[in-house]
mmCIF file of N, CA, C and O in Angstrom:
data_model
loop_
_atom_site.group_PDB
_atom_site.id
_atom_site.type_symbol
_atom_site.label_atom_id
_atom_site.label_comp_id
_atom_site.label_asym_id
_atom_site.label_seq_id
_atom_site.Cartn_x
_atom_site.Cartn_y
_atom_site.Cartn_z
ATOM 1 N N UNK A 12 -110.801 -39.999 -50.557
ATOM 2 C CA UNK A 12 -110.002 -40.220 -49.377
ATOM 3 C C UNK A 12 -108.756 -40.997 -49.793
ATOM 4 O O UNK A 12 -108.841 -41.957 -50.555
ATOM 5 N N UNK A 13 -107.629 -40.581 -49.284
ATOM 6 C CA UNK A 13 -106.401 -41.328 -49.525
ATOM 7 C C UNK A 13 -106.419 -42.601 -48.691
ATOM 8 O O UNK A 13 -106.940 -42.613 -47.570
ATOM 9 N N UNK A 14 -105.847 -43.655 -49.246
ATOM 10 C CA UNK A 14 -105.813 -44.939 -48.550
ATOM 11 C C UNK A 14 -105.165 -44.801 -47.174
ATOM 12 O O UNK A 14 -105.616 -45.396 -46.202
ATOM 13 N N UNK A 15 -104.136 -43.987 -47.083
ATOM 14 C CA UNK A 15 -103.426 -43.821 -45.810
ATOM 15 C C UNK A 15 -104.276 -43.122 -44.749
ATOM 16 O O UNK A 15 -103.955 -43.161 -43.567
ATOM 17 N N UNK A 16 -105.375 -42.477 -45.151
ATOM 18 C CA UNK A 16 -106.265 -41.798 -44.205
ATOM 19 C C UNK A 16 -107.325 -42.725 -43.604
ATOM 20 O O UNK A 16 -108.035 -42.336 -42.672
ATOM 21 N N UNK A 17 -107.474 -43.927 -44.128
ATOM 22 C CA UNK A 17 -108.538 -44.824 -43.672
ATOM 23 C C UNK A 17 -108.408 -45.188 -42.194
ATOM 24 O O UNK A 17 -109.412 -45.143 -41.475
ATOM 25 N N UNK A 18 -107.229 -45.532 -41.669
ATOM 26 C CA UNK A 18 -107.153 -45.841 -40.234
ATOM 27 C C UNK A 18 -107.632 -44.676 -39.348
ATOM 28 O O UNK A 18 -108.357 -44.884 -38.379
ATOM 29 N N UNK A 19 -107.275 -43.443 -39.704
ATOM 30 C CA UNK A 19 -107.728 -42.279 -38.950
ATOM 31 C C UNK A 19 -109.248 -42.162 -39.033
ATOM 32 O O UNK A 19 -109.924 -41.920 -38.034
ATOM 33 N N UNK A 20 -109.793 -42.366 -40.218
ATOM 34 C CA UNK A 20 -111.242 -42.297 -40.420
ATOM 35 C C UNK A 20 -111.955 -43.352 -39.568
ATOM 36 O O UNK A 20 -112.975 -43.067 -38.951
ATOM 37 N N UNK A 21 -111.411 -44.567 -39.541
ATOM 38 C CA UNK A 21 -112.004 -45.647 -38.743
ATOM 39 C C UNK A 21 -112.067 -45.235 -37.273
ATOM 40 O O UNK A 21 -113.086 -45.415 -36.605
ATOM 41 N N UNK A 22 -110.988 -44.658 -36.771
ATOM 42 C CA UNK A 22 -110.948 -44.233 -35.375
ATOM 43 C C UNK A 22 -111.953 -43.110 -35.103
ATOM 44 O O UNK A 22 -112.634 -43.101 -34.081
ATOM 45 N N UNK A 23 -112.060 -42.168 -36.021
ATOM 46 C CA UNK A 23 -112.975 -41.034 -35.846
ATOM 47 C C UNK A 23 -114.442 -41.448 -35.939
ATOM 48 O O UNK A 23 -115.289 -40.873 -35.262
ATOM 49 N N UNK A 24 -114.754 -42.429 -36.765
ATOM 50 C CA UNK A 24 -116.146 -42.822 -37.001
ATOM 51 C C UNK A 24 -116.723 -43.701 -35.900
ATOM 52 O O UNK A 24 -117.929 -43.828 -35.782
ATOM 53 N N UNK A 25 -115.884 -44.312 -35.094
ATOM 54 C CA UNK A 25 -116.390 -45.184 -34.034
ATOM 55 C C UNK A 25 -117.078 -46.418 -34.607
ATOM 56 O O UNK A 25 -118.262 -46.634 -34.396
ATOM 57 N N UNK A 26 -116.343 -47.228 -35.332
ATOM 58 C CA UNK A 26 -116.884 -48.428 -35.968
ATOM 59 C C UNK A 26 -117.404 -49.399 -34.914
ATOM 60 O O UNK A 26 -116.700 -49.732 -33.967
ATOM 61 N N UNK A 27 -118.643 -49.855 -35.078
ATOM 62 C CA UNK A 27 -119.241 -50.785 -34.125
ATOM 63 C C UNK A 27 -118.881 -52.237 -34.410
ATOM 64 O O UNK A 27 -118.563 -52.989 -33.512
ATOM 65 N N UNK A 28 -118.969 -52.626 -35.693
ATOM 66 C CA UNK A 28 -118.795 -54.027 -36.060
ATOM 67 C C UNK A 28 -117.765 -54.147 -37.173
ATOM 68 O O UNK A 28 -117.826 -53.414 -38.162
ATOM 69 N N UNK A 29 -116.838 -55.064 -37.008
ATOM 70 C CA UNK A 29 -115.854 -55.374 -38.041
ATOM 71 C C UNK A 29 -116.131 -56.779 -38.555
ATOM 72 O O UNK A 29 -116.223 -57.724 -37.768
ATOM 73 N N UNK A 30 -116.288 -56.901 -39.853
ATOM 74 C CA UNK A 30 -116.440 -58.205 -40.500
ATOM 75 C C UNK A 30 -115.128 -58.503 -41.200
ATOM 76 O O UNK A 30 -114.745 -57.796 -42.130
ATOM 77 N N UNK A 31 -114.439 -59.541 -40.736
ATOM 78 C CA UNK A 31 -113.114 -59.852 -41.266
ATOM 79 C C UNK A 31 -113.065 -61.302 -41.720
ATOM 80 O O UNK A 31 -113.953 -62.087 -41.411
ATOM 81 N N UNK A 32 -112.009 -61.639 -42.447
ATOM 82 C CA UNK A 32 -111.794 -63.017 -42.872
ATOM 83 C C UNK A 32 -110.436 -63.456 -42.353
ATOM 84 O O UNK A 32 -109.451 -62.711 -42.472
ATOM 85 N N UNK A 33 -110.384 -64.646 -41.761
ATOM 86 C CA UNK A 33 -109.151 -65.158 -41.171
ATOM 87 C C UNK A 33 -108.983 -66.639 -41.478
ATOM 88 O O UNK A 33 -109.923 -67.313 -41.898
ATOM 89 N N UNK A 34 -107.769 -67.135 -41.213
ATOM 90 C CA UNK A 34 -107.510 -68.573 -41.278
ATOM 91 C C UNK A 34 -107.950 -69.204 -39.957
ATOM 92 O O UNK A 34 -108.261 -68.504 -38.993
ATOM 93 N N UNK A 35 -107.931 -70.517 -39.901
ATOM 94 C CA UNK A 35 -108.198 -71.209 -38.633
ATOM 95 C C UNK A 35 -107.088 -70.854 -37.652
ATOM 96 O O UNK A 35 -105.937 -70.664 -38.051
ATOM 97 N N UNK A 36 -107.402 -70.768 -36.352
ATOM 98 C CA UNK A 36 -106.357 -70.464 -35.368
ATOM 99 C C UNK A 36 -105.272 -71.549 -35.344
ATOM 100 O O UNK A 36 -105.569 -72.733 -35.504
ATOM 101 N N UNK A 37 -104.032 -71.128 -35.133
ATOM 102 C CA UNK A 37 -102.932 -72.095 -35.013
ATOM 103 C C UNK A 37 -102.882 -72.612 -33.577
ATOM 104 O O UNK A 37 -103.742 -72.288 -32.751
ATOM 105 N N UNK A 38 -101.867 -73.396 -33.257
ATOM 106 C CA UNK A 38 -101.748 -74.012 -31.923
ATOM 107 C C UNK A 38 -101.638 -72.976 -30.802
ATOM 108 O O UNK A 38 -101.993 -73.254 -29.660
ATOM 109 N N UNK A 39 -101.158 -71.768 -31.140
ATOM 110 C CA UNK A 39 -101.027 -70.706 -30.141
ATOM 111 C C UNK A 39 -102.250 -69.790 -30.093
ATOM 112 O O UNK A 39 -102.256 -68.786 -29.370
ATOM 113 N N UNK A 40 -103.273 -70.104 -30.888
ATOM 114 C CA UNK A 40 -104.501 -69.310 -30.875
ATOM 115 C C UNK A 40 -104.506 -68.112 -31.798
ATOM 116 O O UNK A 40 -105.383 -67.262 -31.702
ATOM 117 N N UNK A 41 -103.545 -68.047 -32.718
ATOM 118 C CA UNK A 41 -103.486 -66.920 -33.642
ATOM 119 C C UNK A 41 -104.080 -67.287 -34.991
ATOM 120 O O UNK A 41 -103.779 -68.345 -35.549
ATOM 121 N N UNK A 42 -104.913 -66.392 -35.509
ATOM 122 C CA UNK A 42 -105.463 -66.512 -36.863
ATOM 123 C C UNK A 42 -104.633 -65.622 -37.776
ATOM 124 O O UNK A 42 -104.061 -64.626 -37.342
ATOM 125 N N UNK A 43 -104.591 -65.968 -39.050
ATOM 126 C CA UNK A 43 -103.869 -65.189 -40.034
ATOM 127 C C UNK A 43 -104.878 -64.414 -40.864
ATOM 128 O O UNK A 43 -105.920 -64.943 -41.243
ATOM 129 N N UNK A 44 -104.581 -63.150 -41.147
ATOM 130 C CA UNK A 44 -105.469 -62.310 -41.950
ATOM 131 C C UNK A 44 -105.318 -62.554 -43.444
ATOM 132 O O UNK A 44 -106.068 -61.986 -44.239
ATOM 133 N N UNK A 45 -104.370 -63.375 -43.828
ATOM 134 C CA UNK A 45 -104.203 -63.704 -45.236
ATOM 135 C C UNK A 45 -103.899 -62.487 -46.080
ATOM 136 O O UNK A 45 -102.921 -61.798 -45.857
ATOM 137 N N UNK A 46 -104.760 -62.201 -47.027
ATOM 138 C CA UNK A 46 -104.532 -61.121 -47.986
ATOM 139 C C UNK A 46 -104.970 -59.754 -47.470
ATOM 140 O O UNK A 46 -104.726 -58.748 -48.111
ATOM 141 N N UNK A 47 -105.609 -59.699 -46.329
ATOM 142 C CA UNK A 47 -106.149 -58.441 -45.806
ATOM 143 C C UNK A 47 -105.225 -57.820 -44.764
ATOM 144 O O UNK A 47 -105.529 -57.778 -43.578
ATOM 145 N N UNK A 48 -104.110 -57.334 -45.215
ATOM 146 C CA UNK A 48 -103.151 -56.745 -44.277
ATOM 147 C C UNK A 48 -103.104 -55.223 -44.423
ATOM 148 O O UNK A 48 -102.082 -54.608 -44.223
ATOM 149 N N UNK A 49 -104.232 -54.648 -44.770
ATOM 150 C CA UNK A 49 -104.270 -53.207 -44.977
ATOM 151 C C UNK A 49 -104.747 -52.477 -43.728
ATOM 152 O O UNK A 49 -103.945 -52.058 -42.915
ATOM 153 N N UNK A 50 -106.038 -52.336 -43.542
ATOM 154 C CA UNK A 50 -106.576 -51.601 -42.402
ATOM 155 C C UNK A 50 -107.309 -52.504 -41.415
ATOM 156 O O UNK A 50 -107.915 -52.023 -40.458
ATOM 157 N N UNK A 51 -107.231 -53.804 -41.609
ATOM 158 C CA UNK A 51 -107.995 -54.734 -40.779
ATOM 159 C C UNK A 51 -107.533 -54.707 -39.325
ATOM 160 O O UNK A 51 -108.350 -54.790 -38.411
ATOM 161 N N UNK A 52 -106.239 -54.575 -39.081
ATOM 162 C CA UNK A 52 -105.758 -54.505 -37.688
ATOM 163 C C UNK A 52 -106.390 -53.317 -36.971
ATOM 164 O O UNK A 52 -106.780 -53.426 -35.805
ATOM 165 N N UNK A 53 -106.523 -52.186 -37.648
ATOM 166 C CA UNK A 53 -107.171 -51.018 -37.050
ATOM 167 C C UNK A 53 -108.641 -51.300 -36.780
ATOM 168 O O UNK A 53 -109.163 -50.942 -35.718
ATOM 169 N N UNK A 54 -109.321 -51.956 -37.718
ATOM 170 C CA UNK A 54 -110.727 -52.313 -37.513
ATOM 171 C C UNK A 54 -110.896 -53.189 -36.274
ATOM 172 O O UNK A 54 -111.789 -52.971 -35.466
ATOM 173 N N UNK A 55 -110.025 -54.175 -36.133
ATOM 174 C CA UNK A 55 -110.106 -55.093 -34.996
ATOM 175 C C UNK A 55 -109.941 -54.333 -33.685
ATOM 176 O O UNK A 55 -110.673 -54.560 -32.725
ATOM 177 N N UNK A 56 -108.998 -53.412 -33.633
ATOM 178 C CA UNK A 56 -108.730 -52.654 -32.410
ATOM 179 C C UNK A 56 -109.865 -51.690 -32.069
ATOM 180 O O UNK A 56 -110.148 -51.458 -30.901
ATOM 181 N N UNK A 57 -110.499 -51.124 -33.085
ATOM 182 C CA UNK A 57 -111.485 -50.070 -32.852
ATOM 183 C C UNK A 57 -112.923 -50.567 -32.740
ATOM 184 O O UNK A 57 -113.752 -49.903 -32.114
ATOM 185 N N UNK A 58 -113.247 -51.698 -33.336
ATOM 186 C CA UNK A 58 -114.637 -52.173 -33.355
ATOM 187 C C UNK A 58 -115.079 -52.691 -31.993
ATOM 188 O O UNK A 58 -114.287 -53.244 -31.233
ATOM 189 N N UNK A 59 -116.354 -52.523 -31.722
ATOM 190 C CA UNK A 59 -116.945 -53.055 -30.500
ATOM 191 C C UNK A 59 -117.118 -54.563 -30.605
ATOM 192 O O UNK A 59 -116.907 -55.290 -29.651
ATOM 193 N N UNK A 60 -117.490 -55.029 -31.808
ATOM 194 C CA UNK A 60 -117.710 -56.455 -32.068
ATOM 195 C C UNK A 60 -116.915 -56.843 -33.316
ATOM 196 O O UNK A 60 -116.972 -56.145 -34.329
ATOM 197 N N UNK A 61 -116.187 -57.957 -33.231
ATOM 198 C CA UNK A 61 -115.427 -58.467 -34.373
ATOM 199 C C UNK A 61 -115.995 -59.835 -34.752
ATOM 200 O O UNK A 61 -116.005 -60.758 -33.937
ATOM 201 N N UNK A 62 -116.478 -59.938 -35.991
ATOM 202 C CA UNK A 62 -117.014 -61.191 -36.522
ATOM 203 C C UNK A 62 -116.044 -61.664 -37.598
ATOM 204 O O UNK A 62 -115.725 -60.925 -38.521
ATOM 205 N N UNK A 63 -115.587 -62.904 -37.459
ATOM 206 C CA UNK A 63 -114.591 -63.435 -38.390
ATOM 207 C C UNK A 63 -115.141 -64.618 -39.168
ATOM 208 O O UNK A 63 -115.632 -65.583 -38.583
ATOM 209 N N UNK A 64 -115.031 -64.534 -40.478
ATOM 210 C CA UNK A 64 -115.281 -65.687 -41.344
ATOM 211 C C UNK A 64 -113.983 -66.480 -41.350
ATOM 212 O O UNK A 64 -112.938 -65.976 -41.772
ATOM 213 N N UNK A 65 -114.028 -67.699 -40.845
ATOM 214 C CA UNK A 65 -112.839 -68.545 -40.780
ATOM 215 C C UNK A 65 -112.827 -69.397 -42.040
ATOM 216 O O UNK A 65 -113.542 -70.390 -42.144
ATOM 217 N N UNK A 66 -112.024 -68.975 -43.009
ATOM 218 C CA UNK A 66 -112.010 -69.608 -44.320
ATOM 219 C C UNK A 66 -110.818 -70.551 -44.434
ATOM 220 O O UNK A 66 -109.666 -70.118 -44.389
ATOM 221 N N UNK A 67 -111.093 -71.829 -44.617
ATOM 222 C CA UNK A 67 -110.025 -72.831 -44.726
ATOM 223 C C UNK A 67 -109.203 -72.655 -45.999
ATOM 224 O O UNK A 67 -108.123 -73.228 -46.113
ATOM 225 N N UNK A 68 -109.676 -71.879 -46.965
ATOM 226 C CA UNK A 68 -108.945 -71.646 -48.215
ATOM 227 C C UNK A 68 -108.079 -70.391 -48.183
ATOM 228 O O UNK A 68 -107.376 -70.101 -49.149
ATOM 229 N N UNK A 69 -108.123 -69.648 -47.090
ATOM 230 C CA UNK A 69 -107.358 -68.409 -47.011
ATOM 231 C C UNK A 69 -105.876 -68.721 -46.857
ATOM 232 O O UNK A 69 -105.491 -69.484 -45.974
ATOM 233 N N UNK A 70 -105.033 -68.140 -47.701
ATOM 234 C CA UNK A 70 -103.589 -68.399 -47.567
ATOM 235 C C UNK A 70 -103.024 -67.663 -46.357
ATOM 236 O O UNK A 70 -103.480 -66.574 -46.008
ATOM 237 N N UNK A 71 -102.043 -68.256 -45.708
ATOM 238 C CA UNK A 71 -101.348 -67.602 -44.603
ATOM 239 C C UNK A 71 -100.209 -66.776 -45.188
ATOM 240 O O UNK A 71 -99.451 -67.267 -46.017
ATOM 241 N N UNK A 72 -100.119 -65.537 -44.760
ATOM 242 C CA UNK A 72 -99.105 -64.632 -45.286
ATOM 243 C C UNK A 72 -98.235 -64.115 -44.153
ATOM 244 O O UNK A 72 -98.557 -64.280 -42.976
ATOM 245 N N UNK A 73 -97.150 -63.473 -44.511
ATOM 246 C CA UNK A 73 -96.195 -62.936 -43.530
ATOM 247 C C UNK A 73 -96.461 -61.461 -43.280
ATOM 248 O O UNK A 73 -97.190 -60.818 -44.024
ATOM 249 N N UNK A 74 -95.844 -60.942 -42.256
ATOM 250 C CA UNK A 74 -96.010 -59.536 -41.911
ATOM 251 C C UNK A 74 -96.875 -59.404 -40.680
ATOM 252 O O UNK A 74 -96.973 -60.323 -39.869
ATOM 253 N N UNK A 75 -97.542 -58.284 -40.548
ATOM 254 C CA UNK A 75 -98.420 -58.055 -39.396
ATOM 255 C C UNK A 75 -99.796 -58.628 -39.704
ATOM 256 O O UNK A 75 -100.787 -57.912 -39.796
ATOM 257 N N UNK A 76 -99.844 -59.950 -39.856
ATOM 258 C CA UNK A 76 -101.070 -60.615 -40.308
ATOM 259 C C UNK A 76 -101.724 -61.472 -39.239
ATOM 260 O O UNK A 76 -102.728 -62.118 -39.519
ATOM 261 N N UNK A 77 -101.187 -61.465 -38.034
ATOM 262 C CA UNK A 77 -101.740 -62.330 -36.992
ATOM 263 C C UNK A 77 -102.684 -61.562 -36.073
ATOM 264 O O UNK A 77 -102.430 -60.406 -35.716
ATOM 265 N N UNK A 78 -103.769 -62.226 -35.711
ATOM 266 C CA UNK A 78 -104.707 -61.691 -34.726
ATOM 267 C C UNK A 78 -105.074 -62.847 -33.801
ATOM 268 O O UNK A 78 -105.348 -63.958 -34.258
ATOM 269 N N UNK A 79 -105.021 -62.598 -32.503
ATOM 270 C CA UNK A 79 -105.328 -63.667 -31.558
ATOM 271 C C UNK A 79 -106.831 -63.910 -31.521
ATOM 272 O O UNK A 79 -107.636 -62.973 -31.584
ATOM 273 N N UNK A 80 -107.203 -65.159 -31.410
ATOM 274 C CA UNK A 80 -108.622 -65.551 -31.395
ATOM 275 C C UNK A 80 -109.394 -64.879 -30.263
ATOM 276 O O UNK A 80 -110.599 -64.663 -30.379
ATOM 277 N N UNK A 81 -108.714 -64.507 -29.205
ATOM 278 C CA UNK A 81 -109.389 -63.851 -28.080
ATOM 279 C C UNK A 81 -109.925 -62.468 -28.435
ATOM 280 O O UNK A 81 -110.784 -61.936 -27.736
ATOM 281 N N UNK A 82 -109.434 -61.886 -29.537
ATOM 282 C CA UNK A 82 -109.904 -60.572 -29.987
ATOM 283 C C UNK A 82 -111.126 -60.672 -30.895
ATOM 284 O O UNK A 82 -111.675 -59.651 -31.308
ATOM 285 N N UNK A 83 -111.537 -61.895 -31.202
ATOM 286 C CA UNK A 83 -112.671 -62.128 -32.106
ATOM 287 C C UNK A 83 -113.871 -62.575 -31.280
ATOM 288 O O UNK A 83 -113.765 -63.483 -30.461
ATOM 289 N N UNK A 84 -115.002 -61.939 -31.521
ATOM 290 C CA UNK A 84 -116.209 -62.222 -30.743
ATOM 291 C C UNK A 84 -117.045 -63.358 -31.316
ATOM 292 O O UNK A 84 -117.728 -64.054 -30.573
ATOM 293 N N UNK A 85 -117.015 -63.540 -32.606
ATOM 294 C CA UNK A 85 -117.853 -64.551 -33.246
ATOM 295 C C UNK A 85 -117.112 -65.149 -34.436
ATOM 296 O O UNK A 85 -116.520 -64.415 -35.235
ATOM 297 N N UNK A 86 -117.143 -66.465 -34.553
ATOM 298 C CA UNK A 86 -116.500 -67.172 -35.659
ATOM 299 C C UNK A 86 -117.563 -67.807 -36.544
ATOM 300 O O UNK A 86 -118.479 -68.458 -36.042
ATOM 301 N N UNK A 87 -117.432 -67.628 -37.853
ATOM 302 C CA UNK A 87 -118.342 -68.237 -38.822
ATOM 303 C C UNK A 87 -117.489 -69.079 -39.763
ATOM 304 O O UNK A 87 -116.651 -68.537 -40.491
ATOM 305 N N UNK A 88 -117.651 -70.422 -39.764
ATOM 306 C CA UNK A 88 -116.825 -71.269 -40.636
ATOM 307 C C UNK A 88 -117.204 -71.093 -42.104
ATOM 308 O O UNK A 88 -118.371 -70.852 -42.437
ATOM 309 N N UNK A 89 -116.200 -71.239 -42.971
ATOM 310 C CA UNK A 89 -116.422 -71.107 -44.411
ATOM 311 C C UNK A 89 -115.381 -71.914 -45.176
ATOM 312 O O UNK A 89 -114.229 -71.996 -44.753
ATOM 313 N N UNK A 90 -115.809 -72.476 -46.285
ATOM 314 C CA UNK A 90 -114.890 -73.177 -47.183
ATOM 315 C C UNK A 90 -114.980 -72.607 -48.594
ATOM 316 O O UNK A 90 -114.583 -73.251 -49.554
ATOM 317 N N UNK A 91 -115.506 -71.406 -48.722
ATOM 318 C CA UNK A 91 -115.685 -70.842 -50.063
ATOM 319 C C UNK A 91 -114.339 -70.447 -50.655
ATOM 320 O O UNK A 91 -113.408 -70.085 -49.928
ATOM 321 N N UNK A 92 -114.231 -70.500 -51.971
ATOM 322 C CA UNK A 92 -112.975 -70.091 -52.613
ATOM 323 C C UNK A 92 -112.673 -68.616 -52.348
ATOM 324 O O UNK A 92 -113.585 -67.803 -52.222
ATOM 325 N N UNK A 93 -111.406 -68.305 -52.254
ATOM 326 C CA UNK A 93 -110.982 -66.921 -52.068
ATOM 327 C C UNK A 93 -111.277 -66.167 -53.360
ATOM 328 O O UNK A 93 -111.031 -66.674 -54.467
ATOM 329 N N UNK A 94 -111.810 -64.979 -53.236
ATOM 330 C CA UNK A 94 -112.136 -64.168 -54.408
ATOM 331 C C UNK A 94 -110.861 -63.816 -55.157
ATOM 332 O O UNK A 94 -109.880 -63.357 -54.563
ATOM 333 N N UNK A 95 -110.879 -64.036 -56.450
ATOM 334 C CA UNK A 95 -109.736 -63.701 -57.298
ATOM 335 C C UNK A 95 -110.214 -62.901 -58.499
ATOM 336 O O UNK A 95 -111.394 -62.935 -58.852
ATOM 337 N N UNK A 96 -109.294 -62.205 -59.108
ATOM 338 C CA UNK A 96 -109.585 -61.474 -60.343
ATOM 339 C C UNK A 96 -108.977 -62.270 -61.471
ATOM 340 O O UNK A 96 -107.770 -62.556 -61.459
ATOM 341 N N UNK A 97 -109.793 -62.663 -62.457
ATOM 342 C CA UNK A 97 -109.257 -63.465 -63.556
ATOM 343 C C UNK A 97 -108.178 -62.712 -64.337
ATOM 344 O O UNK A 97 -108.254 -61.489 -64.491
ATOM 345 N N UNK A 98 -107.192 -63.454 -64.788
ATOM 346 C CA UNK A 98 -106.132 -62.872 -65.592
ATOM 347 C C UNK A 98 -106.725 -62.421 -66.916
ATOM 348 O O UNK A 98 -107.526 -63.130 -67.535
ATOM 349 N N UNK A 99 -106.336 -61.247 -67.367
ATOM 350 C CA UNK A 99 -106.852 -60.739 -68.640
ATOM 351 C C UNK A 99 -105.811 -59.845 -69.289
ATOM 352 O O UNK A 99 -104.827 -59.446 -68.666
ATOM 353 N N UNK A 100 -106.053 -59.542 -70.532
ATOM 354 C CA UNK A 100 -105.182 -58.642 -71.286
ATOM 355 C C UNK A 100 -105.723 -57.220 -71.161
ATOM 356 O O UNK A 100 -106.927 -57.018 -71.091
ATOM 357 N N UNK A 101 -104.846 -56.231 -71.136
ATOM 358 C CA UNK A 101 -105.322 -54.843 -71.080
ATOM 359 C C UNK A 101 -106.118 -54.496 -72.343
ATOM 360 O O UNK A 101 -105.861 -55.052 -73.417
ATOM 361 N N UNK A 102 -107.043 -53.592 -72.207
ATOM 362 C CA UNK A 102 -107.843 -53.146 -73.352
ATOM 363 C C UNK A 102 -106.928 -52.465 -74.362
ATOM 364 O O UNK A 102 -106.006 -51.746 -73.992
ATOM 365 N N UNK A 103 -107.177 -52.702 -75.623
ATOM 366 C CA UNK A 103 -106.344 -52.113 -76.670
ATOM 367 C C UNK A 103 -107.142 -51.193 -77.593
ATOM 368 O O UNK A 103 -106.673 -50.820 -78.644
ATOM 369 N N UNK A 104 -108.338 -50.829 -77.158
ATOM 370 C CA UNK A 104 -109.134 -49.976 -78.035
ATOM 371 C C UNK A 104 -108.490 -48.613 -78.162
ATOM 372 O O UNK A 104 -107.879 -48.087 -77.244
ATOM 373 N N UNK A 105 -108.624 -48.042 -79.358
ATOM 374 C CA UNK A 105 -108.032 -46.738 -79.626
ATOM 375 C C UNK A 105 -108.943 -45.650 -79.077
ATOM 376 O O UNK A 105 -110.162 -45.779 -79.061
ATOM 377 N N UNK A 106 -108.307 -44.581 -78.637
ATOM 378 C CA UNK A 106 -109.057 -43.428 -78.152
ATOM 379 C C UNK A 106 -109.366 -42.557 -79.360
ATOM 380 O O UNK A 106 -108.459 -42.160 -80.099
ATOM 381 N N UNK A 107 -110.652 -42.262 -79.601
ATOM 382 C CA UNK A 107 -110.985 -41.442 -80.772
ATOM 383 C C UNK A 107 -110.418 -40.045 -80.621
ATOM 384 O O UNK A 107 -110.415 -39.460 -79.542
ATOM 385 N N UNK A 108 -109.921 -39.511 -81.724
ATOM 386 C CA UNK A 108 -109.369 -38.148 -81.746
ATOM 387 C C UNK A 108 -110.493 -37.161 -82.045
ATOM 388 O O UNK A 108 -111.456 -37.478 -82.726
ATOM 389 N N UNK A 109 -110.313 -35.997 -81.523
ATOM 390 C CA UNK A 109 -111.286 -34.942 -81.818
ATOM 391 C C UNK A 109 -110.971 -34.366 -83.194
ATOM 392 O O UNK A 109 -109.833 -34.138 -83.543
ATOM 393 N N UNK A 110 -111.989 -34.156 -83.990
ATOM 394 C CA UNK A 110 -111.768 -33.559 -85.315
ATOM 395 C C UNK A 110 -112.361 -32.151 -85.330
ATOM 396 O O UNK A 110 -113.328 -31.874 -84.653
ATOM 397 N N UNK A 111 -111.723 -31.308 -86.087
ATOM 398 C CA UNK A 111 -112.196 -29.905 -86.171
ATOM 399 C C UNK A 111 -113.083 -29.718 -87.362
ATOM 400 O O UNK A 111 -112.989 -30.294 -88.362
#
């Protein structure tokens, strides 16, 4: 499936529950989606129930990253570190050649 097809798939499948991660709500009641600005807005709109892990370590980002707390059905507090991929060097192994 192409990444751009995921929102259509979400709508067609009738998603019941969305599990998302957000920042704590700001003074206006908006949570930030942080690094998840891909298909999460579609999940929130289409799901019957939205459960949000409110992670105090989630960075606030710009763009269409805000979701109002009124759209979230259940909040679960969390202080766990945000998942990261360790920096590494690309593999340099040689590809074996076919011999005749």
